[in-house]
Structures are given as structure tokens and as C-alpha cells.
């Protein structure tokens, strides 16, 4: 039987605009994902959680700014730990210019506040890239 | 190791081999199960337990189990939200697990995942169960110490405590001791324990405020006292052998079922369905005949013949 896709969703602690994230969590759960959620926005915390939870996807939601260094450190950290098969996506309020740079860094996609959860789900299913056989799917 | 848990959870064919390789390296960690109703503060308590064990210089692995949706198999695994950051600490490993449709507070892979953390060298492994159903009974079959968390305000008295809990708990916690009614609940648990002639240990019931850490030191001391006594009396080992025996039986029944079922589909012929339809044969007798037949066929197969020849 196929194992469910595992995703780590995280949003900054002092960020109260989390209705979107909560909604997304439920949509992904209802789509058959196992959604691990935390409220860290320090790249080391996200990295170690992703490692221990062995997730296929990391989703970071930001609407309070300050996300660029977090993404940067996260992408570096994933490379260092040879976890480049983990798909990273972002969401929330992220400027277009930032989004361009993030995609250059290897972030899979950035979804704006208007982004539909169905699109996010479809994107993840298409782009999850963990090798088969280890986590069977 | 994180990947290994994924593999064991997935039921991949390699999982059995990996589990077998791991097994000789396990048995060192002491395993603590935390169970109690939803929202009792189990995750908050686990966070405090990690911190207290780290103060005592012991490493801690945590498995936090949450329910999967029976319809979509998806799950929200939110227990990590209650954890502070232990990032810089290699001696803490936390893994969220969905129960993947298994009823009873754990997932089928939880015992195997406990062994992964054990083999990683964790001194203590803490399992937080799903707080519904018969989770206590099952967790007791997987851990060395079952901690039952109760809270005030869940109904008027301890009468609401689920049947069987008194018998299986090795340690009681009354959490949210900052709330009204907490001391009454603690007293009532103590009284019930006395009535049953158990509970000689005076810290068998500990009150905590998990959100601030009050009582956690005492709780860890109580758990450790229990575990040390279990070890000294030999009960720790006897309990583990009983647990492994139960696990063995579960595997036998699963594998036997699997093997018999594998050939069954092709054997349910049109004739059999006709017989059922015309009520000339009943389902149970047909099942018995099919199983006899499939076991006989096995006796002629190379594997079956070798077994029969012994
Ligand atoms: N007043 C008070 N609140 C507490 C205490 N411990 C935990 N809480 C709160 O109770 C709520 C639930 O805590 P959790 O730790 O998530 O409870 P849980 O038992 O893990 O919940 P589930 O995993 O969903 O079953 C949170 O809002 C905690 O902050 C306590 O000692 N006193
Ligand atoms: Mg919890």
C-alpha cells in the first residue's frame, strides 16, 4: 500500500495570520497527506524537525517578513545534509521579487495568499521527488 | 534512522529484514507510555519530561501518535507544537506518527519504531498515545511504564475514568493542577487504589502543571522509582517477555491470514457462489473447507513437504 506523503508545515510563532495555514492543513489532511505542523521559523528548528520526521515536503508560511534568510539557510542546510530530495514550498505574503529569488534558490513554488489549496496539493503531488523504494509510494 | 521508521511504517517488504537486524541491538532503553483523554496536556507534559530527563543527562526519544482519518488516511500531527526547541541537542529525537487506521492508541509500527529509537541509543523512549478508545490497554503491551494522565473538569468524579485504567496504570498524573478540582481527583484516585489494595507507593499519584513544569521533577522521580523497582524484582524482564510473546502471536495470526487469503480469491468459484445463493452450503463451512484445502495443498508444496517431513 502506498505510504501517505508527509509534509512539515511551519509558520512563525508571532504570526497571527494563521487561518490560511490552518485551512491548508485540513485540506492536505483531507487529501490524504500526513501533516506535521510546528510554529518554528528558525531554519535549524525546521531542518531538524524535517530530518526527524522524514518528511517529503517542507512548507513555510510567512506573512510577517524576514523569511529570506530563513529560506536561504534552510536550502543550504538541506544541501549540507544531502536532503535535496525534500521539496520546499513557501506561502503567505511574500513579495514577487522575493519569490523570483526563492525559486532561483531551489524553492519549488511560492503560493500567494489567494493561492488555492487544491493547486498546492496538485503541485506537491507532481513535484514530490523522494526516490521510490525507500518510502514507497 | 528517521528513514528507517518511514520504512517500517510503510509495511515495505524490506521492513521485516531491517527489523530483524535491529532487534539484537534493542532492549536497553526504558520505555514510558503516556495516555489520557484528548487535551489533557500529554504533549505539554512530554515537553517537560524531555527537559527534566535532559537535566538528568539522559537522552530521550519521543513517538507522538495521532489518529489518521479513516476515509482519506491523511492526518494532522500537531504534538510538536507543544515542544520547545531541542535543536542543538542530539540527545532528543521526536517523531510524529499517524496511527494509519489502527485502533488502540498506537500504530502497528509503533513497537518497531520504539526499537529504532532504542537502537539509536536513547536512554528513555516516551510514547504519547492517541487519547481515545482502548489506548491504555494497548500501550501497556508496548512499554515498561504506563503513565495515565487525568485532569479536573472532565466530569464530576473519577467515575468517568475509563474501565480498566485503574488496573493497568503504573503511574497516575493529575495534570492541570492549577485548576479547581485537581486535588479532589488525586484524592479519589488514591482512595480507589487503596480500595483495591494496590498503590502502596506514595508517589503513585503525582499532580503537575505541565504548562509551567510544576511537579515534573517529582513525576520523573516517581517513574524512575517504579522502573528501578521493576528491574530489581525481575518484573521488567518478565513483562517484556510477555509483550514479545503477544507480539509474536499477532505476527503469526497476521502472516497466517495473509498466506491463506493470498490463494483464496481464485478458489471461490462460480459453484461456490451458486451454492451460497441457493443456500445449499453456508459461508462458515465453505471457509473451513477452503482453509483445509489450502493447508493440504501447502503440504505438497516444497515448503509444506519439508515441514511435514520433519
Ligand atoms: N491550565 C493548564 N493548562 C494546561 C496544562 N497543561 C497543558 N495545558 C494546556 O492544555 C492544552 C492541551 O495541551 P496538549 O499538551 O496539547 O494536550 P494533549 O493531551 O497532548 O492533547 P491531544 O494530543 O490533542 O490529545 C494546551 O492549551 C495546553 O497549554 C496545565 O497544567 N494547566
Ligand atoms: Mg498531544
Coordinates of C-alpha atoms in Angstrom, one line a residue, chain A residues 1-4 6 8 25-26 28-40 44-45 48-49 51-54 85 130-131 133-136, chain B residues 2-4 6-7 9-10 12 14 68-69 72-81 83-89 92-98 100:
Chain A
X1 CA 0.0 0.0 0.0
X2 CA 1.2 3.5 -0.8
X3 CA 2.5 5.4 2.2
X4 CA 1.0 8.9 2.6
X6 CA 4.4 13.5 4.7
X8 CA 6.1 19.6 7.5
X25 CA -3.5 21.8 6.9
X26 CA -7.0 20.4 6.9
X28 CA -4.0 18.5 2.9
X29 CA -5.1 16.1 5.6
X30 CA -8.3 15.5 3.7
X31 CA -6.2 14.9 0.6
X32 CA -4.5 12.0 2.3
X33 CA -1.3 13.7 3.5
X34 CA 0.2 13.3 6.9
X35 CA 0.7 16.9 8.0
X36 CA 3.2 17.6 10.8
X37 CA 2.9 21.1 11.9
X38 CA 5.1 23.4 14.1
X39 CA 5.4 27.0 14.8
X40 CA 9.1 27.5 14.3
X44 CA 17.7 25.0 12.3
X45 CA 14.5 24.0 14.0
X48 CA 15.9 19.1 12.5
X49 CA 12.2 18.6 12.5
X51 CA 15.0 15.3 9.4
X52 CA 13.5 13.5 12.4
X53 CA 10.0 13.5 10.8
X54 CA 11.5 12.3 7.5
X85 CA 15.2 15.4 -2.4
X130 CA 11.7 11.4 -2.9
X131 CA 13.1 8.3 -4.5
X133 CA 11.5 2.1 -2.9
X134 CA 12.7 3.8 0.3
X135 CA 9.4 5.5 1.2
X136 CA 7.1 3.5 -1.1
Chain B
X2 CA 14.4 8.6 10.6
X3 CA 14.2 6.9 7.2
X4 CA 14.1 3.5 8.8
X6 CA 9.4 5.5 7.5
X7 CA 10.2 2.1 6.0
X9 CA 5.6 2.3 8.9
X10 CA 5.1 1.7 5.2
X12 CA 7.6 -2.3 2.7
X14 CA 12.3 -4.8 3.4
X68 CA -5.4 9.1 10.7
X69 CA -8.6 9.9 9.0
X72 CA -8.5 9.7 3.4
X73 CA -5.7 8.2 5.5
X74 CA -4.5 11.8 6.0
X75 CA -3.6 13.0 9.4
X76 CA -2.8 16.2 11.4
X77 CA 0.2 15.6 13.6
X78 CA 0.3 18.5 15.9
X79 CA 2.0 17.3 19.0
X80 CA 5.3 19.1 18.0
X81 CA 3.6 22.4 18.5
X83 CA 7.6 21.2 22.1
X84 CA 10.2 23.8 22.7
X85 CA 13.3 23.8 20.6
X86 CA 15.7 21.0 21.4
X87 CA 17.6 21.5 18.1
X88 CA 21.1 21.8 19.3
X89 CA 20.6 18.6 21.2
X92 CA 16.5 14.4 21.8
X93 CA 14.7 12.8 18.8
X94 CA 11.0 13.4 18.2
X95 CA 8.9 11.6 15.7
X96 CA 5.2 12.1 14.9
X97 CA 3.3 9.0 13.8
X98 CA -0.2 8.7 12.4
X100 CA -2.8 4.7 10.0

